[in-house]
MMTF fields as JSON, N, C-alpha, C and O atoms, coordinates in Angstrom:
{
  "mmtfVersion": "1.0.0",
  "mmtfProducer": "UNKNOWN",
  "numBonds": 455,
  "numAtoms": 456,
  "numGroups": 114,
  "numChains": 1,
  "numModels": 1,
  "chainsPerModel": [1],
  "groupsPerChain": [114],
  "chainIdList": ["A"],
  "bondAtomList": [4, 2, 8, 6, 12, 10, 16, 14, 20, 18, 24, 22, 28, 26, 32, 30, 36, 34, 40, 38, 44, 42, 48, 46, 52, 50, 56, 54, 60, 58, 64, 62, 68, 66, 72, 70, 76, 74, 80, 78, 84, 82, 88, 86, 92, 90, 96, 94, 100, 98, 104, 102, 108, 106, 112, 110, 116, 114, 120, 118, 124, 122, 128, 126, 132, 130, 136, 134, 140, 138, 144, 142, 148, 146, 152, 150, 156, 154, 160, 158, 164, 162, 168, 166, 172, 170, 176, 174, 180, 178, 184, 182, 188, 186, 192, 190, 196, 194, 200, 198, 204, 202, 208, 206, 212, 210, 216, 214, 220, 218, 224, 222, 228, 226, 232, 230, 236, 234, 240, 238, 244, 242, 248, 246, 252, 250, 256, 254, 260, 258, 264, 262, 268, 266, 272, 270, 276, 274, 280, 278, 284, 282, 288, 286, 292, 290, 296, 294, 300, 298, 304, 302, 308, 306, 312, 310, 316, 314, 320, 318, 324, 322, 328, 326, 332, 330, 336, 334, 340, 338, 344, 342, 348, 346, 352, 350, 356, 354, 360, 358, 364, 362, 368, 366, 372, 370, 376, 374, 380, 378, 384, 382, 388, 386, 392, 390, 396, 394, 400, 398, 404, 402, 408, 406, 412, 410, 416, 414, 420, 418, 424, 422, 428, 426, 432, 430, 436, 434, 440, 438, 444, 442, 448, 446, 452, 450],
  "bondOrderList": [1, 1, 1, 1, 1, 1, 1, 1, 1, 1, 1, 1, 1, 1, 1, 1, 1, 1, 1, 1, 1, 1, 1, 1, 1, 1, 1, 1, 1, 1, 1, 1, 1, 1, 1, 1, 1, 1, 1, 1, 1, 1, 1, 1, 1, 1, 1, 1, 1, 1, 1, 1, 1, 1, 1, 1, 1, 1, 1, 1, 1, 1, 1, 1, 1, 1, 1, 1, 1, 1, 1, 1, 1, 1, 1, 1, 1, 1, 1, 1, 1, 1, 1, 1, 1, 1, 1, 1, 1, 1, 1, 1, 1, 1, 1, 1, 1, 1, 1, 1, 1, 1, 1, 1, 1, 1, 1, 1, 1, 1, 1, 1, 1],
  "groupList": [{"groupName": "MET", "atomNameList": ["N", "CA", "C", "O"], "elementList": ["N", "C", "C", "O"], "formalChargeList": [0, 0, 0, 0], "bondAtomList": [1, 0, 2, 1, 3, 2], "bondOrderList": [1, 1, 2], "singleLetterCode": "M", "chemCompType": "L-PEPTIDE LINKING"}, {"groupName": "VAL", "atomNameList": ["N", "CA", "C", "O"], "elementList": ["N", "C", "C", "O"], "formalChargeList": [0, 0, 0, 0], "bondAtomList": [1, 0, 2, 1, 3, 2], "bondOrderList": [1, 1, 2], "singleLetterCode": "V", "chemCompType": "L-PEPTIDE LINKING"}, {"groupName": "ARG", "atomNameList": ["N", "CA", "C", "O"], "elementList": ["N", "C", "C", "O"], "formalChargeList": [0, 0, 0, 0], "bondAtomList": [1, 0, 2, 1, 3, 2], "bondOrderList": [1, 1, 2], "singleLetterCode": "R", "chemCompType": "L-PEPTIDE LINKING"}, {"groupName": "THR", "atomNameList": ["N", "CA", "C", "O"], "elementList": ["N", "C", "C", "O"], "formalChargeList": [0, 0, 0, 0], "bondAtomList": [1, 0, 2, 1, 3, 2], "bondOrderList": [1, 1, 2], "singleLetterCode": "T", "chemCompType": "L-PEPTIDE LINKING"}, {"groupName": "ASN", "atomNameList": ["N", "CA", "C", "O"], "elementList": ["N", "C", "C", "O"], "formalChargeList": [0, 0, 0, 0], "bondAtomList": [1, 0, 2, 1, 3, 2], "bondOrderList": [1, 1, 2], "singleLetterCode": "N", "chemCompType": "L-PEPTIDE LINKING"}, {"groupName": "TYR", "atomNameList": ["N", "CA", "C", "O"], "elementList": ["N", "C", "C", "O"], "formalChargeList": [0, 0, 0, 0], "bondAtomList": [1, 0, 2, 1, 3, 2], "bondOrderList": [1, 1, 2], "singleLetterCode": "Y", "chemCompType": "L-PEPTIDE LINKING"}, {"groupName": "SER", "atomNameList": ["N", "CA", "C", "O"], "elementList": ["N", "C", "C", "O"], "formalChargeList": [0, 0, 0, 0], "bondAtomList": [1, 0, 2, 1, 3, 2], "bondOrderList": [1, 1, 2], "singleLetterCode": "S", "chemCompType": "L-PEPTIDE LINKING"}, {"groupName": "GLY", "atomNameList": ["N", "CA", "C", "O"], "elementList": ["N", "C", "C", "O"], "formalChargeList": [0, 0, 0, 0], "bondAtomList": [1, 0, 2, 1, 3, 2], "bondOrderList": [1, 1, 2], "singleLetterCode": "G", "chemCompType": "PEPTIDE LINKING"}, {"groupName": "LEU", "atomNameList": ["N", "CA", "C", "O"], "elementList": ["N", "C", "C", "O"], "formalChargeList": [0, 0, 0, 0], "bondAtomList": [1, 0, 2, 1, 3, 2], "bondOrderList": [1, 1, 2], "singleLetterCode": "L", "chemCompType": "L-PEPTIDE LINKING"}, {"groupName": "PRO", "atomNameList": ["N", "CA", "C", "O"], "elementList": ["N", "C", "C", "O"], "formalChargeList": [0, 0, 0, 0], "bondAtomList": [1, 0, 2, 1, 3, 2], "bondOrderList": [1, 1, 2], "singleLetterCode": "P", "chemCompType": "L-PEPTIDE LINKING"}, {"groupName": "GLN", "atomNameList": ["N", "CA", "C", "O"], "elementList": ["N", "C", "C", "O"], "formalChargeList": [0, 0, 0, 0], "bondAtomList": [1, 0, 2, 1, 3, 2], "bondOrderList": [1, 1, 2], "singleLetterCode": "Q", "chemCompType": "L-PEPTIDE LINKING"}, {"groupName": "ALA", "atomNameList": ["N", "CA", "C", "O"], "elementList": ["N", "C", "C", "O"], "formalChargeList": [0, 0, 0, 0], "bondAtomList": [1, 0, 2, 1, 3, 2], "bondOrderList": [1, 1, 2], "singleLetterCode": "A", "chemCompType": "L-PEPTIDE LINKING"}, {"groupName": "GLU", "atomNameList": ["N", "CA", "C", "O"], "elementList": ["N", "C", "C", "O"], "formalChargeList": [0, 0, 0, 0], "bondAtomList": [1, 0, 2, 1, 3, 2], "bondOrderList": [1, 1, 2], "singleLetterCode": "E", "chemCompType": "L-PEPTIDE LINKING"}, {"groupName": "ILE", "atomNameList": ["N", "CA", "C", "O"], "elementList": ["N", "C", "C", "O"], "formalChargeList": [0, 0, 0, 0], "bondAtomList": [1, 0, 2, 1, 3, 2], "bondOrderList": [1, 1, 2], "singleLetterCode": "I", "chemCompType": "L-PEPTIDE LINKING"}, {"groupName": "TRP", "atomNameList": ["N", "CA", "C", "O"], "elementList": ["N", "C", "C", "O"], "formalChargeList": [0, 0, 0, 0], "bondAtomList": [1, 0, 2, 1, 3, 2], "bondOrderList": [1, 1, 2], "singleLetterCode": "W", "chemCompType": "L-PEPTIDE LINKING"}, {"groupName": "CYS", "atomNameList": ["N", "CA", "C", "O"], "elementList": ["N", "C", "C", "O"], "formalChargeList": [0, 0, 0, 0], "bondAtomList": [1, 0, 2, 1, 3, 2], "bondOrderList": [1, 1, 2], "singleLetterCode": "C", "chemCompType": "L-PEPTIDE LINKING"}, {"groupName": "PHE", "atomNameList": ["N", "CA", "C", "O"], "elementList": ["N", "C", "C", "O"], "formalChargeList": [0, 0, 0, 0], "bondAtomList": [1, 0, 2, 1, 3, 2], "bondOrderList": [1, 1, 2], "singleLetterCode": "F", "chemCompType": "L-PEPTIDE LINKING"}, {"groupName": "LYS", "atomNameList": ["N", "CA", "C", "O"], "elementList": ["N", "C", "C", "O"], "formalChargeList": [0, 0, 0, 0], "bondAtomList": [1, 0, 2, 1, 3, 2], "bondOrderList": [1, 1, 2], "singleLetterCode": "K", "chemCompType": "L-PEPTIDE LINKING"}, {"groupName": "HIS", "atomNameList": ["N", "CA", "C", "O"], "elementList": ["N", "C", "C", "O"], "formalChargeList": [0, 0, 0, 0], "bondAtomList": [1, 0, 2, 1, 3, 2], "bondOrderList": [1, 1, 2], "singleLetterCode": "H", "chemCompType": "L-PEPTIDE LINKING"}, {"groupName": "ASP", "atomNameList": ["N", "CA", "C", "O"], "elementList": ["N", "C", "C", "O"], "formalChargeList": [0, 0, 0, 0], "bondAtomList": [1, 0, 2, 1, 3, 2], "bondOrderList": [1, 1, 2], "singleLetterCode": "D", "chemCompType": "L-PEPTIDE LINKING"}],
  "groupTypeList": [0, 1, 2, 3, 4, 5, 6, 7, 8, 4, 9, 1, 1, 1, 10, 11, 8, 4, 4, 8, 10, 5, 10, 5, 6, 7, 12, 13, 9, 12, 0, 14, 15, 6, 15, 13, 2, 6, 9, 16, 17, 17, 8, 8, 12, 5, 4, 9, 17, 18, 16, 6, 17, 4, 7, 16, 13, 10, 0, 1, 12, 2, 1, 5, 13, 19, 7, 19, 16, 17, 11, 12, 0, 18, 6, 8, 5, 13, 5, 15, 3, 1, 15, 19, 6, 8, 1, 13, 13, 18, 17, 4, 3, 13, 12, 15, 7, 4, 19, 5, 8, 17, 17, 5, 13, 3, 17, 3, 11, 1, 0, 18, 6, 1],
  "groupIdList": [1, 2, 3, 4, 5, 6, 7, 8, 9, 10, 11, 12, 13, 14, 15, 16, 17, 18, 19, 20, 21, 22, 23, 24, 25, 26, 27, 28, 29, 30, 31, 32, 33, 34, 35, 36, 37, 38, 39, 40, 41, 42, 43, 44, 45, 46, 47, 48, 49, 50, 51, 52, 53, 54, 55, 56, 57, 58, 59, 60, 61, 62, 63, 64, 65, 66, 67, 68, 69, 70, 71, 72, 73, 74, 75, 76, 77, 78, 79, 80, 81, 82, 83, 84, 85, 86, 87, 88, 89, 90, 91, 92, 93, 94, 95, 96, 97, 98, 99, 100, 101, 102, 103, 104, 105, 106, 107, 108, 109, 110, 111, 112, 113, 114],
  "secStructList": [7, 7, 7, 1, 7, 7, 6, 6, 1, 7, 2, 2, 2, 2, 2, 2, 2, 2, 2, 2, 6, 3, 3, 7, 6, 6, 7, 7, 2, 2, 2, 2, 2, 2, 2, 2, 2, 2, 2, 2, 2, 2, 2, 2, 2, 2, 7, 6, 6, 6, 7, 7, 1, 1, 7, 3, 3, 3, 3, 3, 3, 3, 3, 3, 3, 6, 6, 3, 3, 3, 3, 3, 3, 3, 3, 3, 3, 3, 3, 3, 6, 6, 6, 6, 3, 3, 3, 3, 7, 1, 1, 1, 1, 2, 2, 2, 2, 2, 2, 2, 2, 2, 2, 2, 2, 2, 2, 2, 2, 2, 2, 2, 2, 7],
  "xCoordList": [169.392, 169.782, 171.221, 171.841, 171.724, 173.117, 173.346, 174.186, 172.643, 172.873, 171.675, 171.136, 171.264, 170.169, 170.639, 169.934, 171.806, 172.363, 173.395, 174.496, 173.049, 173.915, 174.807, 175.38, 174.935, 175.753, 177.198, 177.816, 177.722, 179.1, 179.304, 180.426, 178.248, 178.341, 178.052, 177.177, 178.78, 178.602, 177.136, 176.589, 176.491, 175.076, 174.816, 173.721, 175.794, 175.642, 175.485, 174.691, 176.242, 176.151, 174.787, 174.167, 174.327, 173.013, 171.92, 171.035, 171.984, 170.983, 171.042, 170.008, 172.249, 172.41, 171.783, 171.094, 172.022, 171.417, 169.896, 169.216, 169.372, 167.92, 167.354, 166.313, 168.024, 167.525, 167.604, 166.74, 168.623, 168.783, 167.648, 167.318, 167.054, 166.054, 164.721, 163.892, 164.507, 163.203, 163.058, 163.923, 161.951, 161.561, 160.584, 159.643, 160.804, 159.932, 158.822, 158.943, 157.749, 156.602, 157.014, 157.76, 156.519, 156.83, 158.137, 158.467, 158.875, 160.16, 159.941, 159.486, 160.261, 160.101, 161.291, 162.335, 161.157, 162.236, 163.585, 164.621, 163.586, 164.846, 165.53, 166.755, 164.732, 165.282, 165.872, 166.962, 165.132, 165.61, 166.949, 167.894, 167.026, 168.246, 169.423, 170.519, 169.21, 170.316, 170.781, 171.951, 169.892, 170.263, 171.019, 171.892, 170.707, 171.314, 172.504, 173.262, 172.692, 173.739, 175.114, 175.728, 175.586, 176.936, 177.078, 178.028, 176.17, 176.319, 176.253, 176.973, 175.384, 175.261, 176.557, 177.028, 177.129, 178.387, 179.498, 180.314, 179.522, 180.551, 180.385, 181.373, 179.149, 178.921, 179.443, 180.058, 179.198, 179.678, 181.203, 181.847, 181.771, 183.214, 183.977, 185.021, 183.464, 184.173, 183.936, 184.524, 183.099, 182.82, 182.991, 182.058, 184.171, 184.36, 184.273, 184.017, 184.478, 184.376, 182.932, 182.697, 181.992, 180.579, 179.836, 178.818, 180.345, 179.606, 180.49, 181.696, 179.862, 180.499, 180.224, 179.255, 181.06, 180.762, 179.637, 179.123, 179.246, 178.122, 176.88, 176.746, 175.987, 174.789, 173.668, 173.809, 172.549, 171.423, 170.701, 170.816, 169.966, 169.13, 167.741, 167.589, 166.735, 165.366, 164.682, 164.789, 163.99, 163.276, 162.04, 161.295, 161.833, 160.65, 159.86, 160.395, 158.6, 157.756, 157.355, 157.04, 157.374, 156.959, 155.745, 155.613, 154.865, 153.696, 153.634, 154.131, 153.023, 152.877, 151.489, 150.489, 151.427, 150.149, 150.187, 151.123, 149.171, 149.034, 150.303, 150.716, 150.912, 152.087, 153.391, 154.397, 153.395, 154.609, 154.795, 153.829, 156.06, 156.35, 156.3, 156.87, 155.626, 155.51, 155.991, 155.728, 156.702, 157.094, 155.843, 155.086, 155.63, 154.432, 154.718, 154.233, 155.482, 155.773, 157.019, 157.382, 157.657, 158.777, 158.238, 157.16, 158.988, 158.538, 159.153, 159.865, 158.869, 159.438, 160.763, 161.295, 161.301, 162.542, 163.704, 163.573, 164.839, 166.075, 167.172, 167.105, 168.165, 169.377, 170.412, 170.685, 170.985, 171.969, 173.353, 173.539, 174.326, 175.684, 176.419, 177.343, 176.04, 176.729, 176.464, 177.395, 175.201, 174.881, 174.791, 174.577, 174.954, 174.954, 173.722, 173.823, 172.555, 171.335, 170.114, 170.142, 169.052, 167.76, 167.144, 167.139, 166.63, 166.098, 164.694, 164.431, 163.804, 162.46, 162.464, 162.831, 162.049, 161.957, 160.486, 159.606, 160.216, 158.829, 158.044, 156.815, 158.722, 158.053, 158.813, 160.028, 158.104, 158.768, 159.318, 158.991, 160.156, 160.749, 162.272, 162.842, 162.904, 164.361, 164.875, 165.902, 164.171, 164.586, 164.641, 165.556, 163.665, 163.635, 164.824, 165.434, 165.156, 166.329, 167.614, 168.506, 167.71, 168.882, 169.014, 170.116, 167.891, 167.917, 168.428, 169.251, 167.942, 168.398, 169.904, 170.627, 170.367, 171.79, 172.643, 173.651, 172.251, 173.002, 173.032, 174.077, 171.875, 171.809, 172.676, 173.351, 172.662, 173.449, 174.945, 175.731, 175.343, 176.757, 177.206, 178.294, 176.381, 176.714, 176.826, 177.759, 175.877, 175.884, 177.145, 177.765, 177.515, 178.711, 179.969, 180.878, 180.026, 181.194, 181.349, 182.465, 180.243, 180.282, 180.742, 181.533, 180.263, 180.652, 182.15, 182.8, 182.69, 184.108, 185.025, 186.209, 184.49, 185.328, 185.442, 186.313, 184.576, 184.581, 185.653, 185.806],
  "yCoordList": [-4.543, -5.568, -5.921, -5.354, -6.805, -7.158, -7.991, -7.634, -9.065, -9.968, -10.907, -11.341, -11.215, -12.166, -13.464, -14.471, -13.469, -14.681, -15.236, -14.697, -16.297, -16.854, -17.977, -18.722, -18.11, -19.16, -19.057, -17.995, -20.166, -20.207, -19.708, -19.728, -19.263, -18.737, -19.861, -20.695, -19.875, -20.87, -20.884, -19.832, -22.063, -22.139, -21.623, -21.141, -21.718, -21.204, -19.679, -19.114, -19.024, -17.565, -17.188, -16.219, -17.952, -17.687, -17.811, -16.96, -18.866, -19.063, -17.94, -17.469, -17.519, -16.423, -15.137, -14.432, -14.83, -13.628, -13.711, -12.735, -14.879, -15.049, -14.864, -14.228, -15.411, -15.293, -13.867, -13.446, -13.119, -11.752, -10.823, -9.882, -11.078, -10.141, -10.216, -9.316, -11.269, -11.436, -10.678, -10.736, -9.974, -9.289, -10.221, -10.726, -10.441, -11.33, -10.551, -9.346, -11.241, -10.571, -9.854, -10.387, -8.652, -7.839, -7.072, -6.273, -7.298, -6.623, -5.364, -5.447, -4.215, -2.977, -2.835, -3.444, -2.049, -1.924, -1.546, -2.042, -0.683, -0.28, -1.459, -1.571, -2.347, -3.547, -4.475, -5.02, -4.645, -5.49, -4.967, -5.735, -3.662, -3.049, -3.261, -3.605, -3.062, -3.215, -4.664, -4.918, -5.612, -7.035, -7.487, -8.35, -6.93, -7.424, -6.599, -7.057, -5.411, -4.49, -5.163, -5.226, -5.65, -6.222, -7.51, -7.621, -8.492, -9.707, -9.446, -10.075, -8.511, -8.207, -7.613, -8.013, -6.661, -6.05, -7.101, -7.071, -8.02, -9.064, -10.005, -10.4, -10.369, -11.219, -10.553, -11.208, -9.257, -8.537, -8.457, -8.658, -8.166, -7.988, -9.292, -9.284, -10.404, -11.689, -12.4, -13.453, -11.853, -12.454, -11.423, -11.196, -10.788, -9.704, -10.172, -9.365, -11.448, -11.984, -11.882, -11.758, -11.936, -11.949, -10.648, -10.362, -9.852, -8.662, -7.434, -7.516, -6.296, -5.007, -4.676, -5.173, -3.85, -3.46, -2.443, -2.159, -1.891, -0.964, -1.733, -2.146, -1.92, -2.668, -2.34, -1.505, -3.013, -2.86, -4.183, -5.049, -4.322, -5.495, -4.994, -4.092, -5.585, -5.129, -6.023, -7.248, -5.395, -6.122, -6.788, -6.178, -8.048, -8.79, -9.132, -9.715, -8.767, -9.04, -10.509, -11.091, -11.09, -12.483, -12.544, -11.762, -13.483, -13.695, -15.17, -16.04, -15.427, -16.78, -17.271, -16.781, -18.256, -18.781, -20.302, -20.937, -20.873, -22.328, -23.014, -24.033, -22.466, -23.091, -22.884, -23.509, -22.022, -21.763, -20.275, -19.516, -19.872, -18.503, -18.446, -19.301, -17.453, -17.259, -15.85, -14.884, -15.768, -14.444, -13.766, -14.356, -12.539, -11.839, -10.915, -11.158, -9.883, -8.953, -8.139, -7.978, -7.635, -6.729, -5.452, -4.98, -4.906, -3.678, -2.47, -2.605, -1.308, -0.076, 0.257, 1.35, -0.66, -0.414, -1.192, -2.366, -0.514, -1.174, -0.742, 0.335, -1.59, -1.179, -0.947, -1.841, 0.235, 0.627, 0.676, 1.338, -0.026, -0.026, 1.273, 1.627, 1.985, 3.226, 4.308, 4.96, 4.495, 5.498, 4.882, 5.591, 3.564, 2.817, 3.133, 3.434, 3.056, 3.334, 2.674, 2.186, 2.683, 2.21, 3.315, 4.479, 2.96, 3.945, 3.52, 2.337, 4.488, 4.23, 4.6, 5.716, 3.646, 3.907, 4.084, 3.648, 4.718, 5.051, 3.909, 3.965, 2.874, 1.679, 0.47, 0.528, -0.616, -1.794, -2.691, -3.875, -2.096, -2.839, -2.774, -1.849, -3.763, -3.8, -2.61, -2.026, -2.25, -1.121, 0.176, 0.982, 0.368, 1.578, 1.579, 2.624, 0.431, 0.325, 0.596, 1.285, 0.05, 0.296, 1.779, 2.326, 2.427, 3.865, 4.665, 5.567, 4.337, 5.035, 4.862, 5.824, 3.617, 3.322, 4.116, 4.705, 4.139, 4.887, 6.387, 7.03, 6.934, 8.364, 8.704, 9.734, 7.852, 8.141, 8.033, 8.838, 7.041, 6.9, 8.119, 8.641, 8.584, 9.771, 11.002, 11.795, 11.154, 12.295, 12.273, 13.312, 11.103, 10.963, 11.277, 11.937, 10.808, 11.069, 12.56, 13.079, 13.246, 14.687, 15.437, 16.374, 15.042, 15.703, 15.538, 16.458, 14.363, 14.116, 14.763, 14.97, 15.079, 15.684, 17.202, 17.83, 17.775, 19.238, 19.654, 20.843],
  "zCoordList": [38.282, 39.228, 38.941, 38.042, 39.66, 39.513, 38.27, 37.444, 38.112, 36.995, 36.893, 37.91, 35.683, 35.539, 34.897, 34.971, 34.272, 33.687, 34.657, 34.771, 35.349, 36.379, 35.857, 36.652, 34.554, 33.954, 34.45, 34.374, 34.954, 35.419, 36.829, 37.335, 37.469, 38.827, 39.82, 39.587, 40.906, 41.951, 42.402, 42.735, 42.418, 42.826, 44.244, 44.531, 45.116, 46.481, 46.444, 47.196, 45.571, 45.428, 44.848, 45.287, 43.868, 43.264, 44.326, 44.414, 45.124, 46.177, 47.214, 47.688, 47.556, 48.527, 47.998, 48.735, 46.716, 46.118, 46.137, 46.455, 45.796, 45.797, 47.197, 47.364, 48.201, 49.576, 50.102, 50.871, 49.7, 50.198, 49.778, 50.501, 48.623, 48.128, 48.872, 48.739, 49.648, 50.282, 51.593, 52.467, 51.704, 52.933, 53.649, 53.038, 54.916, 55.664, 56.353, 56.573, 56.689, 57.288, 58.565, 59.386, 58.711, 59.87, 59.747, 60.624, 58.69, 58.496, 57.659, 56.518, 58.216, 57.458, 56.499, 56.733, 55.431, 54.446, 55.05, 54.605, 56.048, 56.677, 57.355, 57.326, 57.973, 58.612, 57.554, 57.727, 56.451, 55.355, 54.853, 54.673, 54.63, 54.112, 55.061, 54.618, 56.346, 57.292, 57.379, 57.666, 57.138, 57.182, 55.939, 56.036, 54.786, 53.534, 53.07, 52.215, 53.599, 53.126, 53.075, 52.01, 54.177, 54.248, 53.43, 52.654, 53.572, 52.764, 51.26, 50.484, 50.849, 49.425, 48.879, 47.814, 49.606, 49.182, 49.09, 48.169, 50.042, 50.032, 48.85, 48.231, 48.53, 47.356, 46.087, 45.245, 45.952, 44.773, 44.782, 43.751, 45.934, 46.066, 45.82, 45.167, 46.338, 46.226, 44.902, 44.658, 44.057, 42.749, 41.641, 40.871, 41.54, 40.567, 39.12, 38.226, 38.882, 37.52, 37.007, 35.805, 37.919, 37.539, 37.83, 37.201, 38.79, 39.219, 39.266, 39.497, 39.041, 39.301, 40.768, 41.34, 41.375, 42.761, 42.826, 43.908, 41.686, 41.616, 41.209, 40.057, 42.141, 41.822, 42.778, 43.671, 42.574, 43.491, 43.601, 42.734, 44.663, 44.851, 45.216, 46.04, 44.595, 44.81, 45.838, 45.789, 46.751, 47.79, 47.202, 46.435, 47.573, 47.159, 48.419, 49.362, 48.421, 49.58, 49.583, 48.545, 50.776, 50.936, 51.844, 52.785, 51.548, 52.392, 52.782, 52.066, 53.911, 54.421, 54.051, 54.577, 53.131, 52.656, 52.735, 52.247, 53.348, 53.445, 53.942, 53.388, 54.969, 55.572, 54.834, 55.171, 53.836, 53.052, 52.814, 52.727, 52.711, 52.29, 50.778, 50.1, 50.252, 48.802, 48.454, 49.171, 47.331, 46.839, 46.313, 45.542, 46.725, 46.294, 45.12, 44.015, 45.335, 44.253, 44.596, 45.761, 43.547, 43.777, 44.394, 44.032, 45.317, 45.973, 45.273, 44.278, 45.805, 45.273, 45.954, 45.759, 46.743, 47.464, 46.853, 46.507, 46.73, 46.33, 47.308, 47.901, 47.459, 48.155, 47.07, 46.269, 47.037, 46.022, 46.669, 47.69, 46.074, 46.635, 46.341, 47.073, 45.302, 44.942, 45.99, 46.465, 46.346, 47.364, 48.758, 49.74, 48.842, 50.098, 50.942, 52.131, 50.296, 51.052, 50.422, 49.293, 51.2, 50.746, 49.895, 50.298, 48.73, 47.791, 47.374, 47.163, 47.258, 46.74, 45.265, 44.896, 44.418, 42.977, 42.609, 43.35, 41.477, 41.149, 40.507, 40.463, 40.007, 39.47, 39.993, 40.18, 40.227, 40.761, 39.643, 39.557, 38.793, 37.687, 37.769, 38.347, 37.186, 37.13, 36.318, 36.661, 35.249, 34.413, 35.217, 35.047, 36.086, 36.911, 37.873, 38.097, 38.437, 39.303, 38.54, 39.036, 37.324, 36.488, 36.141, 36.156, 35.828, 35.521, 36.716, 36.558, 37.905, 39.105, 39.276, 39.537, 39.123, 39.303, 38.322, 38.714, 37.052, 36.037, 36.349, 36.245, 36.731, 37.044, 38.252, 38.262, 39.262, 40.455, 40.168, 40.667, 39.368, 38.999, 38.207, 38.448, 37.258, 36.468, 37.36, 37.225, 38.264, 39.183, 40.055, 40.28, 40.539, 41.37, 40.568, 41.072, 39.328, 38.477, 38.2, 38.208, 37.956, 37.689, 38.943, 38.841, 40.11, 41.358, 41.633, 42.129, 41.308, 41.564, 40.531, 40.796, 39.365, 38.326, 38.483, 37.881, 39.278, 39.465, 40.435, 40.714]
}
Protein backbone atom coordinates (compact mmCIF):
# COMPACT_ATOMS: atom_id res chain seq x y z
CA UNK A 1 0.00 0.00 0.00
CA UNK A 2 1.09 3.54 -0.06
CA UNK A 3 1.62 4.27 3.61
CA UNK A 4 0.21 3.09 6.91
CA UNK A 5 1.79 5.69 9.21
CA UNK A 6 -0.09 8.91 8.55
CA UNK A 7 1.77 10.96 11.18
CA UNK A 8 2.24 14.53 9.97
CA UNK A 9 -0.03 14.07 6.98
CA UNK A 10 -2.96 16.42 6.41
CA UNK A 11 -6.13 14.73 7.81
CA UNK A 12 -8.03 15.67 4.63
CA UNK A 13 -5.53 13.63 2.58
CA UNK A 14 -5.85 10.69 5.00
CA UNK A 15 -9.65 10.79 4.72
CA UNK A 16 -9.44 11.01 0.92
CA UNK A 17 -7.18 7.93 0.79
CA UNK A 18 -9.54 6.02 3.05
CA UNK A 19 -12.56 6.94 0.92
CA UNK A 20 -10.86 6.01 -2.36
CA UNK A 21 -10.32 2.40 -1.35
CA UNK A 22 -14.01 1.61 -0.95
CA UNK A 23 -15.99 -0.13 -3.67
CA UNK A 24 -19.69 0.62 -3.49
CA UNK A 25 -22.47 -1.89 -4.06
CA UNK A 26 -23.08 -2.57 -7.72
CA UNK A 27 -19.70 -1.15 -8.70
CA UNK A 28 -17.53 -3.62 -10.59
CA UNK A 29 -13.74 -3.48 -10.05
CA UNK A 30 -13.16 -1.82 -13.43
CA UNK A 31 -15.59 0.98 -12.49
CA UNK A 32 -13.86 1.42 -9.13
CA UNK A 33 -10.48 1.64 -10.85
CA UNK A 34 -11.61 4.22 -13.39
CA UNK A 35 -13.09 6.38 -10.61
CA UNK A 36 -10.04 6.36 -8.31
CA UNK A 37 -7.18 6.37 -10.86
CA UNK A 38 -6.83 10.13 -11.31
CA UNK A 39 -7.52 11.27 -7.72
CA UNK A 40 -5.15 8.63 -6.32
CA UNK A 41 -2.31 9.67 -8.63
CA UNK A 42 -2.87 13.32 -7.70
CA UNK A 43 -2.77 12.57 -3.97
CA UNK A 44 0.58 10.84 -4.44
CA UNK A 45 1.92 13.57 -6.72
CA UNK A 46 0.88 16.51 -4.49
CA UNK A 47 2.27 14.93 -1.32
CA UNK A 48 5.81 13.86 -2.33
CA UNK A 49 7.08 14.33 1.23
CA UNK A 50 4.89 11.44 2.34
CA UNK A 51 4.44 9.26 -0.77
CA UNK A 52 6.36 7.83 -3.67
CA UNK A 53 4.67 8.12 -7.06
CA UNK A 54 4.95 4.33 -7.29
CA UNK A 55 2.20 2.85 -5.22
CA UNK A 56 -1.01 0.89 -5.14
CA UNK A 57 -4.35 1.08 -3.46
CA UNK A 58 -6.35 -2.00 -2.56
CA UNK A 59 -10.07 -2.15 -3.13
CA UNK A 60 -12.21 -2.77 -0.05
CA UNK A 61 -15.70 -4.12 -0.56
CA UNK A 62 -18.50 -2.33 1.25
CA UNK A 63 -21.91 -3.67 2.15
CA UNK A 64 -25.06 -1.91 3.28
CA UNK A 65 -26.18 -3.32 6.65
CA UNK A 66 -28.80 -1.87 8.98
CA UNK A 67 -28.86 1.51 7.24
CA UNK A 68 -25.07 1.92 7.15
CA UNK A 69 -22.22 1.12 4.82
CA UNK A 70 -19.73 -1.25 6.42
CA UNK A 71 -16.29 -2.25 5.22
CA UNK A 72 -16.40 -5.95 4.53
CA UNK A 73 -13.02 -7.21 3.39
CA UNK A 74 -10.06 -6.37 1.22
CA UNK A 75 -10.54 -7.70 -2.27
CA UNK A 76 -8.08 -9.32 -4.64
CA UNK A 77 -7.99 -6.14 -6.73
CA UNK A 78 -5.44 -3.34 -6.54
CA UNK A 79 -4.84 -0.31 -8.70
CA UNK A 80 -1.10 -0.01 -9.39
CA UNK A 81 0.35 3.37 -10.44
CA UNK A 82 3.46 1.78 -11.96
CA UNK A 83 1.57 -0.26 -14.56
CA UNK A 84 -1.40 2.15 -14.44
CA UNK A 85 -3.97 -0.62 -14.33
CA UNK A 86 -6.26 -2.77 -12.26
CA UNK A 87 -4.42 -5.89 -11.10
CA UNK A 88 -5.66 -9.12 -9.53
CA UNK A 89 -3.40 -10.40 -6.74
CA UNK A 90 -3.45 -13.97 -5.43
CA UNK A 91 -4.05 -13.07 -1.74
CA UNK A 92 -5.94 -10.12 -0.33
CA UNK A 93 -3.03 -8.89 1.78
CA UNK A 94 -0.93 -5.75 1.73
CA UNK A 95 2.20 -7.93 1.51
CA UNK A 96 0.96 -9.51 -1.71
CA UNK A 97 0.31 -6.04 -3.17
CA UNK A 98 3.77 -4.90 -2.12
CA UNK A 99 5.33 -7.99 -3.73
CA UNK A 100 3.53 -7.28 -6.99
CA UNK A 101 4.66 -3.65 -6.93
CA UNK A 102 8.31 -4.58 -6.31
CA UNK A 103 8.29 -7.23 -9.05
CA UNK A 104 6.72 -4.88 -11.57
CA UNK A 105 9.17 -2.06 -10.76
CA UNK A 106 12.10 -4.50 -11.15
CA UNK A 107 10.69 -5.82 -14.43
CA UNK A 108 10.23 -2.27 -15.74
CA UNK A 109 13.77 -1.28 -14.71
CA UNK A 110 15.25 -4.31 -16.48
CA UNK A 111 13.26 -3.57 -19.66
CA UNK A 112 14.47 0.04 -19.71
CA UNK A 113 18.11 -0.88 -19.12
CA UNK A 114 18.29 -3.20 -22.13
